[in-house]
Amino acid sequence: MARPGRKELAAAGLFVLAFAAVPLFRTELYPFSRAPMFADAPLRYCEYAVTDPDGRPLDLLPFGLQRNYWGNPIGAGVGFLPPPAVDVFGEVAPSDEVAERVRERLAAFRELPYVEVRQTVIGAVDDRRVGPVAEPTVLRLNNPHFRGPAR
Amino acid sequence: MSVPRFLDRLRERTLPHYGVLVLGTLLVSAVPLAGYFLLAWPGARPHGDRTGPATVLSFLPDAVLLDRRTQIVCGVLFAAGAVLWVTHRLLPWSAWLTALAFTGVVALYAENATQLTHVAHLTNALLILYALWYHTCRDDTAAALRHRRFWRTPIYPRWVYSCSVFAVGSFYGVSGLMKWLTSGPGWANGVSMQLWARLWGDPDSVWTRLILADRRFAAALQWGALVGETAGFVAIVSRRLRPWIGLLLIGFHVGQIAVFGWGFHANMMILALVFLPFYEWLPRWVARRVPAPAVGADERLPKGPGGETPPLRPEAAIGAQEGGETPPLRPEPAINAQEGGETPPKPSGAVTHER
């Protein structure tokens, strides 16, 4: 005859084993998790802005300049990767990489002769505060796919 | 403590008040969480390539995982299960239905999302644990309910509480450990906290303004978070430090909510119930307020095979396991033990006070 409570202890052991062991093999496998949120320690990030020739702001997503960062490792514990982006939180993308990515996307904006991309690096400005660490980098990128009337 | 004694201790049972308080809190917390994950269905948002496995449901075909109706069905089942569980109907299956349907609601959100939040993990883990409790103690629970003695039957096993402590402690401990492993002590540099506060902080919050105004303050908060989270491991083994670590982590969440507004309210309540000494306080509080069974109450107890009133399990005494005072209330023993169930351990006579 089984001792009283043996099944209970087996259940308890299984629970502890599952919640201790699964995170050893997978960062995220909901409801198991290593809880990796905000484990990074970024020292800077970039803010992007894209404007048309009239100075109107454009959505960043079609240009691949959106920020995918939400404190968690990208793609961990979710079914889909975010849309590809040049922005990696904590890093400053080189201007030529930004320009190349945006030019690729300009095919979808044939009515625009060019766009302006503004990259602002946010980081420590002194030993107390954070903010823009320098003047923004502004790129004027002509659209090789432009089919509209000349401006 | 020897292993057999440790295992015996895990099998100790108390009256169900603490367990029901935690369970009620879990269900009350789980309803808005499930509502959030149902309403925030991310299916139509832009995304990149499919990845995974992301959840325990990832083995299912995409036709199921990516269909919103699957999540809605889980939501309906969760609501139905929670009502049945609260009203003690269809046990233990209503408990499993609730826990697994809640898992489905959140997992299906994650399967369709590009971003994950960790607001539901602890609630989910404890719902599974409490379903395990109702499953393994289903005979005792059913008998207690049948005889209308649920609240007077020592039916809450200590292993449920111990596993709760483990789940909460390891969740925060691993989170702290990840910060050490990913970034080292430099994680608490203050700059990262200021960047996060600049990005997502409530600009009207005085706490956001303080963080942005002074890096030393931001770094101090980060150190508090890092120490508090890592100390989750310590809280698993140290009963004396557990309340202090609980208070530190509750403060950590209060700060998060004040600055970022993130919905870790359920975690705060779980931390309070598991890390603060409610497990010890509540039985004493109940013992002081619930009158002892009236004279002759034993006549209502089911009789053993020989017609004798079964002996009281010494471990059933309220507070006896936690070094409390000798309880004025004598809880009634688990019923199945007297109904042809397995023989309970023999009482040693005097109630021992253990620490």
Short mmCIF file of C-alpha atoms in Angstrom, two decimals:
data_model
loop_
_atom_site.label_atom_id
_atom_site.label_comp_id
_atom_site.label_asym_id
_atom_site.label_seq_id
_atom_site.Cartn_x
_atom_site.Cartn_y
_atom_site.Cartn_z
CA MET A 1 0.00 0.00 0.00
CA ALA A 2 1.34 3.40 -0.88
CA ARG A 3 2.20 5.68 2.00
CA PRO A 4 -0.30 8.46 2.54
CA GLY A 5 0.70 11.51 0.61
CA ARG A 6 3.16 9.80 -1.67
CA LYS A 7 1.25 10.89 -4.76
CA GLU A 8 1.08 14.39 -3.36
CA LEU A 9 4.85 14.52 -2.92
CA ALA A 10 5.32 13.12 -6.41
CA ALA A 11 3.12 15.93 -7.74
CA ALA A 12 5.09 18.49 -5.73
CA GLY A 13 8.37 17.06 -7.03
CA LEU A 14 7.13 17.16 -10.60
CA PHE A 15 6.08 20.78 -10.23
CA VAL A 16 9.45 21.83 -8.80
CA LEU A 17 11.36 19.79 -11.37
CA ALA A 18 9.45 21.29 -14.28
CA PHE A 19 9.82 24.90 -13.17
CA ALA A 20 13.50 24.37 -12.31
CA ALA A 21 14.57 22.30 -15.30
CA VAL A 22 12.73 23.72 -18.31
CA PRO A 23 14.34 27.18 -18.01
CA LEU A 24 17.73 25.47 -18.11
CA PHE A 25 17.03 24.43 -21.70
CA ARG A 26 14.78 27.19 -23.01
CA THR A 27 14.90 30.91 -22.25
CA GLU A 28 11.14 30.99 -22.73
CA LEU A 29 8.61 28.22 -23.12
CA TYR A 30 5.48 29.69 -21.63
CA PRO A 31 4.57 29.24 -18.79
CA PHE A 32 8.22 28.37 -18.07
CA SER A 33 10.68 31.23 -18.26
CA ARG A 34 14.13 32.44 -17.35
CA ALA A 35 12.51 35.85 -16.94
CA PRO A 36 15.19 37.57 -19.00
CA MET A 37 13.43 40.93 -19.17
CA PHE A 38 15.73 43.91 -18.89
CA ALA A 39 18.78 41.77 -18.26
CA ASP A 40 20.72 44.02 -20.64
CA ALA A 41 22.31 47.27 -19.54
CA PRO A 42 22.14 49.63 -22.52
CA LEU A 43 24.16 52.83 -22.37
CA ARG A 44 22.62 54.46 -25.42
CA TYR A 45 19.91 54.10 -28.00
CA CYS A 46 18.85 55.76 -31.21
CA GLU A 47 15.74 57.72 -32.03
CA TYR A 48 14.84 57.89 -35.69
CA ALA A 49 12.59 60.23 -37.61
CA VAL A 50 11.78 60.16 -41.34
CA THR A 51 10.20 63.11 -43.13
CA ASP A 52 9.04 63.69 -46.71
CA PRO A 53 10.21 66.68 -48.76
CA ASP A 54 7.46 68.78 -47.18
CA GLY A 55 8.74 67.99 -43.70
CA ARG A 56 5.83 65.70 -42.86
CA PRO A 57 6.77 62.82 -40.55
CA LEU A 58 6.48 59.34 -42.05
CA ASP A 59 5.86 56.05 -40.32
CA LEU A 60 9.15 54.35 -39.38
CA LEU A 61 7.98 50.79 -39.94
CA PRO A 62 7.98 50.81 -43.77
CA PHE A 63 11.58 52.05 -43.68
CA GLY A 64 12.76 49.40 -41.20
CA LEU A 65 13.69 52.05 -38.65
CA GLN A 66 11.19 51.10 -35.95
CA ARG A 67 12.32 50.15 -32.47
CA ASN A 68 11.59 46.48 -31.80
CA TYR A 69 13.04 46.52 -28.30
CA TRP A 70 10.70 45.92 -25.41
CA GLY A 71 13.12 44.81 -22.72
CA ASN A 72 13.16 41.15 -23.75
CA PRO A 73 15.54 39.28 -26.05
CA ILE A 74 14.15 39.66 -29.56
CA GLY A 75 12.08 36.65 -30.58
CA ALA A 76 12.28 34.82 -27.23
CA GLY A 77 8.99 33.41 -26.00
CA VAL A 78 6.96 34.65 -28.94
CA GLY A 79 5.68 33.07 -32.12
CA PHE A 80 7.00 35.67 -34.53
CA LEU A 81 10.10 37.76 -34.92
CA PRO A 82 9.36 41.46 -35.15
CA PRO A 83 9.59 43.13 -38.56
CA PRO A 84 13.26 43.48 -39.57
CA ALA A 85 14.82 46.75 -38.45
CA VAL A 86 18.17 48.43 -38.64
CA ASP A 87 17.80 49.59 -35.05
CA VAL A 88 19.40 47.46 -32.36
CA PHE A 89 18.72 48.87 -28.92
CA GLY A 90 21.94 49.83 -27.19
CA GLU A 91 23.86 50.24 -30.44
CA VAL A 92 24.28 53.03 -32.95
CA ALA A 93 23.77 51.91 -36.53
CA PRO A 94 26.32 53.36 -38.98
CA SER A 95 24.91 55.97 -41.33
CA ASP A 96 25.68 53.95 -44.46
CA GLU A 97 23.76 50.98 -43.06
CA VAL A 98 20.79 53.21 -42.29
CA ALA A 99 20.97 54.75 -45.75
CA GLU A 100 21.17 51.37 -47.46
CA ARG A 101 18.16 50.03 -45.55
CA VAL A 102 16.04 53.09 -46.27
CA ARG A 103 16.95 53.16 -49.97
CA GLU A 104 15.80 49.55 -50.27
CA ARG A 105 12.43 50.57 -48.88
CA LEU A 106 12.01 53.66 -51.03
CA ALA A 107 10.68 51.47 -53.85
CA ALA A 108 7.37 51.59 -52.00
CA PHE A 109 7.43 55.40 -52.05
CA ARG A 110 7.76 56.18 -55.75
CA GLU A 111 5.95 59.50 -55.30
CA LEU A 112 8.71 60.84 -53.03
CA PRO A 113 11.83 62.23 -54.70
CA TYR A 114 13.74 61.95 -51.45
CA VAL A 115 13.31 61.53 -47.72
CA GLU A 116 15.23 62.89 -44.78
CA VAL A 117 16.28 60.52 -42.03
CA ARG A 118 17.25 61.90 -38.65
CA GLN A 119 19.19 59.72 -36.22
CA THR A 120 19.54 61.01 -32.66
CA VAL A 121 21.71 59.13 -30.18
CA ILE A 122 20.41 59.23 -26.60
CA GLY A 123 22.86 58.49 -23.80
CA ALA A 124 24.59 60.00 -20.82
CA VAL A 125 25.15 63.72 -21.33
CA ASP A 126 26.96 64.18 -18.01
CA ASP A 127 27.29 62.27 -14.76
CA ARG A 128 23.67 62.89 -13.80
CA ARG A 129 21.39 62.91 -16.81
CA VAL A 130 20.65 61.31 -20.16
CA GLY A 131 19.66 63.04 -23.39
CA PRO A 132 20.86 63.62 -26.96
CA VAL A 133 24.62 63.17 -26.82
CA ALA A 134 25.32 65.15 -30.02
CA GLU A 135 23.59 66.93 -32.85
CA PRO A 136 21.39 64.50 -34.81
CA THR A 137 22.78 62.92 -37.96
CA VAL A 138 20.58 63.96 -40.89
CA LEU A 139 20.64 61.97 -44.12
CA ARG A 140 18.95 63.22 -47.27
CA LEU A 141 18.38 60.14 -49.37
CA ASN A 142 17.33 60.50 -52.99
CA ASN A 143 14.80 57.99 -54.17
CA PRO A 144 16.12 55.96 -57.12
CA HIS A 145 12.57 54.67 -57.67
CA PHE A 146 11.03 58.12 -57.95
CA ARG A 147 8.41 58.18 -60.75
CA GLY A 148 6.42 61.26 -59.83
CA PRO A 149 6.69 64.81 -61.14
CA ALA A 150 9.99 66.57 -60.45
CA ARG A 151 9.86 68.88 -57.48
CA MET B 1 16.35 17.96 9.23
CA SER B 2 16.43 14.40 7.95
CA VAL B 3 14.86 13.57 4.59
CA PRO B 4 12.01 11.44 6.03
CA ARG B 5 11.21 14.19 8.52
CA PHE B 6 11.33 16.79 5.74
CA LEU B 7 8.94 14.70 3.64
CA ASP B 8 6.63 14.18 6.59
CA ARG B 9 6.66 17.91 7.15
CA LEU B 10 5.65 18.51 3.52
CA ARG B 11 2.67 16.22 4.07
CA GLU B 12 1.41 18.18 7.04
CA ARG B 13 -1.98 19.73 6.55
CA THR B 14 -3.73 22.77 7.92
CA LEU B 15 -7.22 24.16 7.57
CA PRO B 16 -7.90 25.43 4.06
CA HIS B 17 -8.32 29.14 4.83
CA TYR B 18 -4.86 30.17 3.64
CA GLY B 19 -5.06 28.03 0.53
CA VAL B 20 -8.48 29.37 -0.36
CA LEU B 21 -7.28 32.93 0.21
CA VAL B 22 -4.40 32.39 -2.21
CA LEU B 23 -6.61 30.59 -4.70
CA GLY B 24 -9.22 33.35 -4.57
CA THR B 25 -6.51 35.95 -5.11
CA LEU B 26 -5.15 33.97 -8.05
CA LEU B 27 -8.53 33.71 -9.70
CA VAL B 28 -9.36 37.37 -9.09
CA SER B 29 -5.98 38.29 -10.59
CA ALA B 30 -6.29 35.89 -13.48
CA VAL B 31 -9.57 37.33 -14.74
CA PRO B 32 -8.20 40.77 -15.74
CA LEU B 33 -5.00 39.15 -17.00
CA ALA B 34 -6.97 36.81 -19.25
CA GLY B 35 -9.09 39.76 -20.34
CA TYR B 36 -5.99 41.73 -21.25
CA PHE B 37 -4.46 38.93 -23.30
CA LEU B 38 -7.77 38.30 -25.05
CA LEU B 39 -8.33 41.95 -25.94
CA ALA B 40 -4.70 42.58 -26.92
CA TRP B 41 -4.74 39.84 -29.56
CA PRO B 42 -1.73 40.69 -31.73
CA GLY B 43 -2.70 38.70 -34.82
CA ALA B 44 -3.03 41.60 -37.26
CA ARG B 45 0.11 43.47 -36.24
CA PRO B 46 3.13 43.53 -38.53
CA HIS B 47 5.62 40.80 -37.85
CA GLY B 48 8.63 39.01 -39.27
CA ASP B 49 9.32 35.30 -39.66
CA ARG B 50 7.69 32.58 -37.58
CA THR B 51 9.88 31.41 -34.72
CA GLY B 52 9.59 29.06 -31.80
CA PRO B 53 8.92 26.90 -29.98
CA ALA B 54 7.64 29.67 -27.76
CA THR B 55 5.11 27.97 -25.51
CA VAL B 56 4.04 24.54 -24.34
CA LEU B 57 1.39 24.68 -27.07
CA SER B 58 3.89 25.15 -29.88
CA PHE B 59 3.50 21.50 -30.90
CA LEU B 60 0.01 22.31 -32.22
CA PRO B 61 -0.41 23.16 -35.91
CA ASP B 62 -0.40 26.81 -36.91
CA ALA B 63 -3.98 26.44 -38.09
CA VAL B 64 -4.91 26.10 -34.42
CA LEU B 65 -2.30 28.39 -32.87
CA LEU B 66 -2.89 31.33 -35.18
CA ASP B 67 -6.68 31.16 -35.14
CA ARG B 68 -8.10 33.69 -32.74
CA ARG B 69 -11.15 31.52 -32.14
CA THR B 70 -8.91 29.05 -30.32
CA GLN B 71 -7.94 31.71 -27.82
CA ILE B 72 -11.54 32.85 -27.40
CA VAL B 73 -12.58 29.25 -26.68
CA CYS B 74 -9.81 29.08 -24.06
CA GLY B 75 -11.10 32.32 -22.55
CA VAL B 76 -14.64 30.96 -22.30
CA LEU B 77 -13.38 27.70 -20.80
CA PHE B 78 -11.28 29.64 -18.31
CA ALA B 79 -14.27 31.68 -17.17
CA ALA B 80 -16.46 28.59 -16.87
CA GLY B 81 -13.73 26.67 -15.06
CA ALA B 82 -13.11 29.49 -12.60
CA VAL B 83 -16.80 29.70 -11.69
CA LEU B 84 -16.97 25.92 -11.24
CA TRP B 85 -13.77 25.87 -9.19
CA VAL B 86 -14.91 28.68 -6.90
CA THR B 87 -18.21 26.91 -6.33
CA HIS B 88 -16.46 23.59 -5.78
CA ARG B 89 -18.17 21.82 -8.65
CA LEU B 90 -16.73 19.18 -10.95
CA LEU B 91 -13.55 18.99 -8.86
CA PRO B 92 -10.76 18.45 -9.64
CA TRP B 93 -11.50 18.84 -13.35
CA SER B 94 -12.76 22.40 -13.00
CA ALA B 95 -9.41 23.26 -11.39
CA TRP B 96 -7.49 21.79 -14.31
CA LEU B 97 -9.84 23.42 -16.80
CA THR B 98 -9.17 26.81 -15.22
CA ALA B 99 -5.40 26.42 -15.04
CA LEU B 100 -4.99 24.94 -18.52
CA ALA B 101 -7.44 27.32 -20.20
CA PHE B 102 -5.60 30.28 -18.63
CA THR B 103 -2.36 28.81 -19.95
CA GLY B 104 -4.03 28.60 -23.36
CA VAL B 105 -5.18 32.22 -23.34
CA VAL B 106 -1.70 33.58 -22.58
CA ALA B 107 0.22 31.01 -24.65
CA LEU B 108 -1.90 31.68 -27.73
CA TYR B 109 -1.30 35.39 -27.31
CA ALA B 110 2.45 34.68 -27.18
CA GLU B 111 2.26 32.41 -30.22
CA ASN B 112 0.88 35.30 -32.24
CA ALA B 113 2.98 38.08 -30.74
CA THR B 114 6.37 39.63 -31.36
CA GLN B 115 6.72 40.88 -27.79
CA LEU B 116 6.15 39.14 -24.49
CA THR B 117 5.29 40.43 -21.08
CA HIS B 118 5.87 38.39 -17.91
CA VAL B 119 2.86 39.58 -15.96
CA ALA B 120 1.04 36.21 -16.13
CA HIS B 121 3.81 33.65 -15.56
CA LEU B 122 3.60 33.49 -11.77
CA THR B 123 -0.18 33.49 -11.69
CA ASN B 124 -0.14 30.67 -14.23
CA ALA B 125 2.40 28.63 -12.29
CA LEU B 126 0.41 28.91 -9.08
CA LEU B 127 -2.88 28.09 -10.80
CA ILE B 128 -1.26 24.85 -11.99
CA LEU B 129 0.05 24.21 -8.47
CA TYR B 130 -3.36 24.79 -6.91
CA ALA B 131 -4.98 22.51 -9.50
CA LEU B 132 -2.45 19.90 -8.38
CA TRP B 133 -3.57 20.45 -4.79
CA TYR B 134 -7.23 19.91 -5.65
CA HIS B 135 -6.32 16.91 -7.77
CA THR B 136 -4.15 15.08 -5.24
CA CYS B 137 -6.49 15.85 -2.33
CA ARG B 138 -9.68 15.29 -4.29
CA ASP B 139 -10.99 12.48 -2.08
CA ASP B 140 -10.49 14.41 1.14
CA THR B 141 -11.95 17.54 -0.43
CA ALA B 142 -14.97 15.70 -1.77
CA ALA B 143 -15.62 14.06 1.60
CA ALA B 144 -15.23 17.34 3.46
CA LEU B 145 -17.63 19.05 1.09
CA ARG B 146 -20.07 16.18 1.29
CA HIS B 147 -20.13 16.45 5.06
CA ARG B 148 -20.17 20.28 4.96
CA ARG B 149 -16.90 20.37 6.90
CA PHE B 150 -14.61 21.89 4.29
CA TRP B 151 -13.58 24.81 6.49
CA ARG B 152 -13.02 22.59 9.51
CA THR B 153 -10.96 19.92 7.79
CA PRO B 154 -7.16 20.14 7.64
CA ILE B 155 -6.93 19.78 3.92
CA TYR B 156 -4.25 22.26 2.81
CA PRO B 157 -0.93 20.41 2.47
CA ARG B 158 2.26 22.15 3.38
CA TRP B 159 3.86 21.08 0.10
CA VAL B 160 1.52 23.44 -1.76
CA TYR B 161 2.83 26.34 0.28
CA SER B 162 6.44 25.16 -0.07
CA CYS B 163 6.07 24.82 -3.84
CA SER B 164 4.56 28.33 -3.95
CA VAL B 165 7.62 29.65 -2.15
CA PHE B 166 9.82 27.82 -4.64
CA ALA B 167 7.89 29.11 -7.67
CA VAL B 168 8.00 32.73 -6.51
CA GLY B 169 11.59 32.58 -5.27
CA SER B 170 12.95 30.89 -8.36
CA PHE B 171 11.02 33.20 -10.72
CA TYR B 172 12.65 36.28 -9.22
CA GLY B 173 15.94 34.53 -8.48
CA VAL B 174 16.39 33.44 -12.07
CA SER B 175 15.48 36.92 -13.28
CA GLY B 176 18.18 38.38 -11.03
CA LEU B 177 20.65 35.71 -12.10
CA MET B 178 20.01 36.53 -15.76
CA LYS B 179 20.97 40.13 -15.08
CA TRP B 180 24.23 39.05 -13.43
CA LEU B 181 25.02 36.62 -16.26
CA THR B 182 24.08 39.00 -19.08
CA SER B 183 25.50 42.26 -17.79
CA GLY B 184 27.33 41.57 -14.53
CA PRO B 185 27.36 44.09 -11.68
CA GLY B 186 27.49 46.80 -14.35
CA TRP B 187 23.80 46.17 -14.88
CA ALA B 188 23.06 48.65 -12.12
CA ASN B 189 24.80 51.49 -13.91
CA GLY B 190 21.92 53.95 -13.55
CA VAL B 191 22.17 54.96 -17.22
CA SER B 192 20.06 52.05 -18.44
CA MET B 193 17.38 52.82 -15.87
CA GLN B 194 17.37 56.43 -17.02
CA LEU B 195 17.08 55.34 -20.65
CA TRP B 196 14.15 53.05 -19.86
CA ALA B 197 12.50 55.80 -17.82
CA ARG B 198 12.99 58.28 -20.65
CA LEU B 199 11.46 55.84 -23.12
CA TRP B 200 8.54 54.41 -21.17
CA GLY B 201 8.29 56.29 -17.89
CA ASP B 202 5.19 58.28 -17.01
CA PRO B 203 6.43 61.86 -17.49
CA ASP B 204 3.99 63.06 -14.82
CA SER B 205 5.30 60.66 -12.19
CA VAL B 206 7.54 62.20 -9.57
CA TRP B 207 9.52 58.95 -9.57
CA THR B 208 10.22 59.25 -13.30
CA ARG B 209 11.41 62.80 -12.80
CA LEU B 210 13.65 61.75 -9.89
CA ILE B 211 15.19 58.93 -11.93
CA LEU B 212 15.84 61.22 -14.87
CA ALA B 213 17.24 63.94 -12.64
CA ASP B 214 19.83 61.93 -10.73
CA ARG B 215 21.81 58.93 -11.91
CA ARG B 216 22.79 57.94 -8.37
CA PHE B 217 19.12 57.59 -7.50
CA ALA B 218 18.53 55.51 -10.64
CA ALA B 219 21.51 53.31 -9.83
CA ALA B 220 20.32 52.85 -6.24
CA LEU B 221 16.94 51.66 -7.50
CA GLN B 222 18.66 49.25 -9.87
CA TRP B 223 20.80 47.86 -7.08
CA GLY B 224 17.67 47.37 -5.02
CA ALA B 225 16.04 45.49 -7.88
CA LEU B 226 19.14 43.39 -8.56
CA VAL B 227 19.62 42.43 -4.91
CA GLY B 228 15.90 41.85 -4.36
CA GLU B 229 15.47 39.65 -7.40
CA THR B 230 18.60 37.60 -6.80
CA ALA B 231 17.57 37.17 -3.17
CA GLY B 232 14.55 35.26 -4.44
CA PHE B 233 16.77 32.17 -4.18
CA VAL B 234 17.56 33.02 -0.55
CA ALA B 235 13.85 33.39 0.20
CA ILE B 236 13.28 29.77 -0.81
CA VAL B 237 15.41 28.51 2.05
CA SER B 238 15.36 31.30 4.65
CA ARG B 239 12.05 31.73 6.42
CA ARG B 240 13.51 34.56 8.49
CA LEU B 241 14.64 36.64 5.50
CA ARG B 242 11.63 35.79 3.30
CA PRO B 243 9.36 38.63 4.50
CA TRP B 244 12.11 41.22 4.05
CA ILE B 245 12.86 39.98 0.55
CA GLY B 246 9.12 39.99 -0.13
CA LEU B 247 8.85 43.60 0.99
CA LEU B 248 11.83 44.56 -1.19
CA LEU B 249 10.25 42.90 -4.24
CA ILE B 250 6.85 44.43 -3.53
CA GLY B 251 8.58 47.80 -3.35
CA PHE B 252 10.29 46.98 -6.65
CA HIS B 253 6.89 46.39 -8.26
CA VAL B 254 5.37 49.49 -6.67
CA GLY B 255 8.19 51.46 -8.29
CA GLN B 256 7.65 49.74 -11.64
CA ILE B 257 3.97 50.52 -11.58
CA ALA B 258 4.54 54.12 -10.47
CA VAL B 259 7.10 54.77 -13.21
CA PHE B 260 6.13 52.50 -16.08
CA GLY B 261 2.59 51.42 -15.29
CA TRP B 262 3.38 47.80 -16.07
CA GLY B 263 0.73 45.39 -14.84
CA PHE B 264 2.58 43.37 -12.23
CA HIS B 265 -0.21 43.81 -9.69
CA ALA B 266 -0.91 40.08 -9.56
CA ASN B 267 2.75 39.37 -8.81
CA MET B 268 2.62 41.88 -5.97
CA MET B 269 -0.35 40.12 -4.40
CA ILE B 270 1.30 36.72 -4.81
CA LEU B 271 4.50 38.06 -3.24
CA ALA B 272 2.53 39.41 -0.30
CA LEU B 273 0.62 36.17 0.29
CA VAL B 274 3.58 33.84 -0.18
CA PHE B 275 6.59 35.78 1.14
CA LEU B 276 4.93 37.71 3.96
CA PRO B 277 3.96 35.41 6.85
CA PHE B 278 0.28 35.01 5.92
CA TYR B 279 0.76 31.25 6.00
CA GLU B 280 1.49 31.58 9.72
CA TRP B 281 -0.74 34.53 10.52
CA LEU B 282 -3.95 33.30 8.97
CA PRO B 283 -4.31 30.01 10.90
CA ARG B 284 -3.71 31.89 14.15
CA TRP B 285 -6.23 34.53 13.15
CA VAL B 286 -8.75 31.82 12.27
CA ALA B 287 -8.03 29.97 15.52
CA ARG B 288 -8.80 33.07 17.54
CA ARG B 289 -12.06 33.79 15.75
CA VAL B 290 -13.58 30.47 14.91
CA PRO B 291 -15.22 28.89 17.97
CA ALA B 292 -14.10 25.43 18.93
CA PRO B 293 -16.47 22.65 17.95
CA ALA B 294 -19.37 22.43 20.34
CA VAL B 295 -19.60 19.64 22.87
CA GLY B 296 -20.88 16.60 21.11
CA ALA B 297 -19.53 17.76 17.80
CA ASP B 298 -17.56 14.56 17.62
CA GLU B 299 -20.83 12.74 17.26
CA ARG B 300 -21.13 14.24 13.82
CA LEU B 301 -17.76 12.88 12.76
CA PRO B 302 -17.84 9.89 10.54
CA LYS B 303 -16.84 6.80 12.42
CA GLY B 304 -14.00 4.49 11.67
CA PRO B 305 -14.50 0.91 10.58
CA GLY B 306 -14.92 -0.13 14.20
CA GLY B 307 -17.27 2.70 14.96
CA GLU B 308 -14.61 4.63 16.89
CA THR B 309 -13.97 8.30 16.39
CA PRO B 310 -10.70 8.55 14.49
CA PRO B 311 -7.67 10.06 16.20
CA LEU B 312 -6.68 13.58 15.40
CA ARG B 313 -3.64 13.93 13.24
CA PRO B 314 -1.17 15.86 15.33
CA GLU B 315 -0.01 17.78 12.28
CA ALA B 316 -3.54 19.02 11.73
CA ALA B 317 -3.37 21.45 14.62
CA ILE B 318 -3.46 25.02 13.50
CA GLY B 319 -0.18 26.83 13.81
CA ALA B 320 1.52 23.87 15.39
CA GLN B 321 3.89 23.58 12.48
CA GLU B 322 4.89 27.18 12.58
CA GLY B 323 5.80 27.50 16.20
CA GLY B 324 2.53 29.19 17.05
CA GLU B 325 0.69 28.98 20.31
CA THR B 326 -1.23 25.86 21.16
CA PRO B 327 -4.35 26.32 19.11
CA PRO B 328 -7.68 26.71 20.85
CA LEU B 329 -9.44 25.14 17.88
CA ARG B 330 -9.17 21.46 17.23
CA PRO B 331 -9.62 20.98 13.52
CA GLU B 332 -11.24 17.83 12.40
CA PRO B 333 -9.16 15.18 10.73
CA ALA B 334 -9.21 14.49 7.05
CA ILE B 335 -12.30 12.52 6.30
CA ASN B 336 -11.16 9.94 3.83
CA ALA B 337 -8.82 8.54 6.43
CA GLN B 338 -11.85 7.39 8.34
CA GLU B 339 -13.80 6.18 5.39
CA GLY B 340 -11.80 3.22 4.39
CA GLY B 341 -8.95 5.40 3.19
CA GLU B 342 -5.36 4.95 4.13
CA THR B 343 -4.51 4.88 7.80
CA PRO B 344 -3.35 8.26 9.03
CA PRO B 345 -0.12 8.50 11.00
CA LYS B 346 -0.62 7.74 14.65
CA PRO B 347 -0.77 10.80 16.87
CA SER B 348 2.14 11.23 19.16
CA GLY B 349 -0.06 12.68 21.86
CA ALA B 350 1.18 16.15 22.57
CA VAL B 351 1.19 18.71 19.80
CA THR B 352 4.78 19.56 19.11
CA HIS B 353 5.93 23.02 18.29
CA GLU B 354 8.41 22.95 15.46
CA ARG B 355 10.48 25.61 13.90
#
